[in-house]
Amino acid sequence: MKKAVFFTIDSLLASGIVIVSIVLIANLYSVEQRSVNVSYASQDLVRVFSAMTVSESSNDYVQSLVQSGDITNTNNTILEQIGNFWAEEKNELARNFTKNLTEDIFPSNYGFSIVVNGEEIHSRNLPVKRTLVSSKKIITGIAKAKPTEGFTSRVLLSGIKSKKTSAYSYFGGYEGDGNLTKILILPNDVISLNGSYLEVDAGGNFDFYINGAYSGSYAKGTGGGGAMAADKWNISDAYLSNFAPGTNTMSIVFTSGNQYIAGGFLRVTYTTSSYNDTQMHGTEKYMFPGINGVINLYSSIYVPGELNGMAIFLNYSSDYTTFLRLGNITVYEDNPNGTMNVTLSNSTLSALLDFSSFNQRTMPLRLGLTNGTTLSGNADVVLVSDVSGSMDWCSKINNTIPSPLLSVPSTKGCVLSGGVWKWLYYNFSRNFGYPNYNYSEFNKTIWNNGTNDLCACRYNTVCKEDSRKLDIYINSSKQFVDTLFNIADNKAGLVEFTSNYGSVYKDDCTGSPQTTIPFPESIARFTNITDNEQLMVNNISTTKSWWGTCTCCGINKAVELIESQNAPLRKKFIVLMSDGEATVTCAQQPNSTAIADGVQAAWDACNKGISVYAIAFGNDANFTTMQRMNCSGGQAYNATDTIKLQAAYQKIAGEINKLSFAEQTANATGIKTSLYPNSYIMFNYTPQETEFNKIPLSFETERFGNNISSGILTIYPNTSALDAKVTSYSGTKWTDKLVVNGNTAYWLSDYGQDYQILGDPFAVNIPVANLNEGNNAIAISTGTNSTNTANGSSDDRVIYTLLLNGFADYSSVVAKSDGCSWSVGFEDGTSSTINIPRTYNGADACSFSSQTYDADDALDNAVYRLFSNLDIDKDGKLDVKIDENNLDVNTLTISKVPSLWGPLIIEIRVWE
């Protein structure tokens, strides 16, 4: 019985547990199912209302709103239309619109609400009993108090009424020597000529002709010109009519003085209706000047992109060898004997030139006659030469031993003791390494000391011909003088130093020697600074050797000769040569040793503006000391043999000629040549970029007004530079270097260290990529060689072309685009009223100068930005004259632009 009862109770408990479990599971499933249904309802409604448009709805109320005009865009989605009503603050329409679309969708036991940016639009206010689910949708382009569609406009110029700009014809750094012809090109649609201006550094007085018509006489110096400064003349308006559209030929006919132009330009200012009056991109033609006299041209060309091809045509008449050099490459040279028509093809030039070296670089150009010019210098040079006794010794020739003599001349006069002979033999063997090859004898020199005839006894080495150090020095220094005097106006002097004492004998040079002081300053001989080359050669040829070595004495004497010239503007040089060490001190340099006195004397000279070159000659010379003595730009040379000594003197002479070069002038006497102005260089290139709808206008900076020469070029906002040229009046020098914003844009030494063979640009181009918006720092200098840089001219400036934007792109989206009647002023002082668009007949009045316009009007916004582009200096006046016929206007209607405004969030909440 107990077992039966227990079994029955266990069965009942188990059954109860199963029943409870079933009930709980069923209830849980029911809650989960309800939650899932609510979530689906919220998500599905957002999905459907985001995709369905108003036109796709068959709801009667919705269709009535379309018919009544309350809904204007049936392409809006349901959610967008709810957002539009909310943005337009049509809350009642938004509520009714939402209610009519949603009431029949949700079951009656579901509560729901539509919320826009936290504001409830419509709600079925049932209490929340169970799950509340929210689904959201982000919509852009809609915001309160903002239009749901807007307008954007752009305006661009299809042409212009007129603009004032200038055309230029540039002279090279030097164009001569003779009467000149230049070309200037004006556009074919010139409306009027406003003025002309001529600025040149001329060699003399001249008459000016425009297209063959006399256009005034101009006297050098009457227009403010001078050294490295130009005369400046406004050409009389009476001659303006001599210019014509198209190609104009100008002639400069010299009436007195030198016949050249050393830089300058002609400017003609005109008014044109041409939108873009510059030449086509991709092709350039450099026109050579016409020269009737001596062809002597220093100039340059510029390729503003990547050079693809080049051709040269020369038409000239000459009986002399004529050459053309681009950079440092001679592309043509011939002795024609008459008139020549020469064409250099692209294939010929591409074989000679590296075309890539022309890309965006100013390339020096030189056209002239071989031996057709004379170089002038301004050097005062003193040869300071050691004539101590050791200069009489034999020297190595190319580091080889000279052959011995077969016989020794008999000794005359002074007789050497055996001990002296032994000393000489030992010294030669030790120092030169070839015993038995050198023989010595005393050489007597008779002079009168005021009381007795004295015989100076000194040894005289007998060497193979031209192997004696003194002979090698004589030959080398004569070559130095010859090279130095190749440059006109250079001068030279001579100082030969030894010591102030020596052994002499009385009368016939017999008996006991006595010490005498024939050279109180230790100067054996000197020649004052002179331009007489033959005098210098004669004196050098008679040089003799003596006793000791007073190096400081020689340098001090050279300084005395240089200072006696009283020529502060000339370049000053000392060329010191010694074959040993200093043995005599100087009171002017009171140091402890002769060597220290020599070094100090050299630096004393340098401190007075004298450059010291030092040559150590032979194995006995102290090169280390000589290195301490070169200063102020000088150099030291270790000439251990004949060849090295000759090379040292020649190199120093060439260096001095470069450093002291003053000018180059034509040898016009008896020479008659002509270069005809139809000669040209044509080149094709790939431009850096193509500019769209740009208007070119020419400008000039103020003259730099300083000799540094430096200035500022300003590139205005919303413009870009088409080209920019820095002018450079270099006078008798060369334009050496152009630096833009700290970066080198041109350096003549890139083409060679010797400027005398190179062209000289007057207008140096700035690669436009080197220019920045705002202020750009410009500095240009001159020089006579790569190591001798000088200042520029106060007349230097920048002449440049800016490109104005002839369009204003689409404006920001605003509520309307109606237009306005604009009041506009121009730089020429005139003003105009322009209706934009042309059909505008409203009452709105806008003013550019006072910035009066409707910022909510897309067209007004675009027009104001266009006018701002055309006002370079921001003075409220347009630099280009336009009217409504020159404007193309485009307006777009914009809707559903994500970036316009917003976003807003539409939220659908559903609960049971």
PDB file of N, CA and C in Angstrom, residues 31 55-56 97 148 303 309 353 404 526 550 565 567 595 607 677 770 800 871 889-890 897:
ATOM      1  N   VAL A  31       5.569  36.209 -25.762  1.00  0.00           N
ATOM      2  CA  VAL A  31       6.193  37.526 -25.553  1.00  0.00           C
ATOM      3  C   VAL A  31       7.222  37.820 -26.632  1.00  0.00           C
ATOM      4  N   SER A  55       4.117  60.315 -55.481  1.00  0.00           N
ATOM      5  CA  SER A  55       3.346  59.966 -56.678  1.00  0.00           C
ATOM      6  C   SER A  55       2.902  58.509 -56.676  1.00  0.00           C
ATOM      7  N   GLU A  56       3.580  57.660 -55.913  1.00  0.00           N
ATOM      8  CA  GLU A  56       3.227  56.248 -55.855  1.00  0.00           C
ATOM      9  C   GLU A  56       2.134  55.960 -54.827  1.00  0.00           C
ATOM     10  N   PHE A  97      -0.904  64.524 -42.861  1.00  0.00           N
ATOM     11  CA  PHE A  97      -0.260  63.706 -43.897  1.00  0.00           C
ATOM     12  C   PHE A  97       0.197  62.381 -43.284  1.00  0.00           C
ATOM     13  N   THR A 148      13.966  73.726 -49.443  1.00  0.00           N
ATOM     14  CA  THR A 148      14.240  72.323 -49.752  1.00  0.00           C
ATOM     15  C   THR A 148      14.834  72.156 -51.136  1.00  0.00           C
ATOM     16  N   VAL A 303      62.778  79.520 -73.240  1.00  0.00           N
ATOM     17  CA  VAL A 303      61.755  78.550 -73.605  1.00  0.00           C
ATOM     18  C   VAL A 303      60.879  78.313 -72.372  1.00  0.00           C
ATOM     19  N   GLY A 309      61.544  71.326 -80.453  1.00  0.00           N
ATOM     20  CA  GLY A 309      62.260  71.531 -81.707  1.00  0.00           C
ATOM     21  C   GLY A 309      62.720  72.957 -81.855  1.00  0.00           C
ATOM     22  N   LEU A 353      73.120  70.399 -79.278  1.00  0.00           N
ATOM     23  CA  LEU A 353      72.623  70.966 -78.025  1.00  0.00           C
ATOM     24  C   LEU A 353      71.847  69.934 -77.222  1.00  0.00           C
ATOM     25  N   PRO A 404     125.102  67.362 -68.926  1.00  0.00           N
ATOM     26  CA  PRO A 404     126.254  68.151 -68.489  1.00  0.00           C
ATOM     27  C   PRO A 404     126.895  68.883 -69.650  1.00  0.00           C
ATOM     28  N   PHE A 526     113.806  97.904 -59.697  1.00  0.00           N
ATOM     29  CA  PHE A 526     112.352  97.940 -59.804  1.00  0.00           C
ATOM     30  C   PHE A 526     111.955  98.759 -61.023  1.00  0.00           C
ATOM     31  N   CYS A 550     115.316  88.862 -49.213  1.00  0.00           N
ATOM     32  CA  CYS A 550     114.484  89.696 -48.329  1.00  0.00           C
ATOM     33  C   CYS A 550     113.080  89.757 -48.917  1.00  0.00           C
ATOM     34  N   GLN A 565     100.159 104.905 -57.424  1.00  0.00           N
ATOM     35  CA  GLN A 565      99.275 105.103 -58.587  1.00  0.00           C
ATOM     36  C   GLN A 565      98.019 105.888 -58.208  1.00  0.00           C
ATOM     37  N   ALA A 567      94.979 104.972 -57.548  1.00  0.00           N
ATOM     38  CA  ALA A 567      93.889 104.536 -58.427  1.00  0.00           C
ATOM     39  C   ALA A 567      92.977 103.586 -57.660  1.00  0.00           C
ATOM     40  N   ILE A 595     111.120  84.865 -42.112  1.00  0.00           N
ATOM     41  CA  ILE A 595     109.945  84.188 -42.671  1.00  0.00           C
ATOM     42  C   ILE A 595     108.660  84.817 -42.155  1.00  0.00           C
ATOM     43  N   ASN A 607      95.472  93.500 -46.638  1.00  0.00           N
ATOM     44  CA  ASN A 607      94.621  94.393 -45.847  1.00  0.00           C
ATOM     45  C   ASN A 607      94.450  95.758 -46.493  1.00  0.00           C
ATOM     46  N   PRO A 677      67.234  92.123 -89.947  1.00  0.00           N
ATOM     47  CA  PRO A 677      66.242  91.850 -88.887  1.00  0.00           C
ATOM     48  C   PRO A 677      65.232  90.765 -89.222  1.00  0.00           C
ATOM     49  N   ASN A 770      58.262  79.285 -59.882  1.00  0.00           N
ATOM     50  CA  ASN A 770      59.029  79.808 -58.750  1.00  0.00           C
ATOM     51  C   ASN A 770      58.312  80.939 -58.020  1.00  0.00           C
ATOM     52  N   TYR A 800      55.963  91.941 -66.035  1.00  0.00           N
ATOM     53  CA  TYR A 800      55.306  90.644 -65.935  1.00  0.00           C
ATOM     54  C   TYR A 800      53.892  90.701 -66.479  1.00  0.00           C
ATOM     55  N   ASP A 871      39.200  92.714 -60.646  1.00  0.00           N
ATOM     56  CA  ASP A 871      39.738  93.855 -59.893  1.00  0.00           C
ATOM     57  C   ASP A 871      41.015  93.392 -59.201  1.00  0.00           C
ATOM     58  N   VAL A 889      25.667  83.366 -68.528  1.00  0.00           N
ATOM     59  CA  VAL A 889      25.149  83.064 -67.203  1.00  0.00           C
ATOM     60  C   VAL A 889      24.502  81.688 -67.230  1.00  0.00           C
ATOM     61  N   ASN A 890      24.839  80.868 -66.243  1.00  0.00           N
ATOM     62  CA  ASN A 890      24.226  79.548 -66.091  1.00  0.00           C
ATOM     63  C   ASN A 890      23.716  79.409 -64.662  1.00  0.00           C
ATOM     64  N   VAL A 897      20.475  67.831 -52.214  1.00  0.00           N
ATOM     65  CA  VAL A 897      21.927  67.890 -52.180  1.00  0.00           C
ATOM     66  C   VAL A 897      22.393  67.524 -50.785  1.00  0.00           C
TER      67      VAL A 897
END
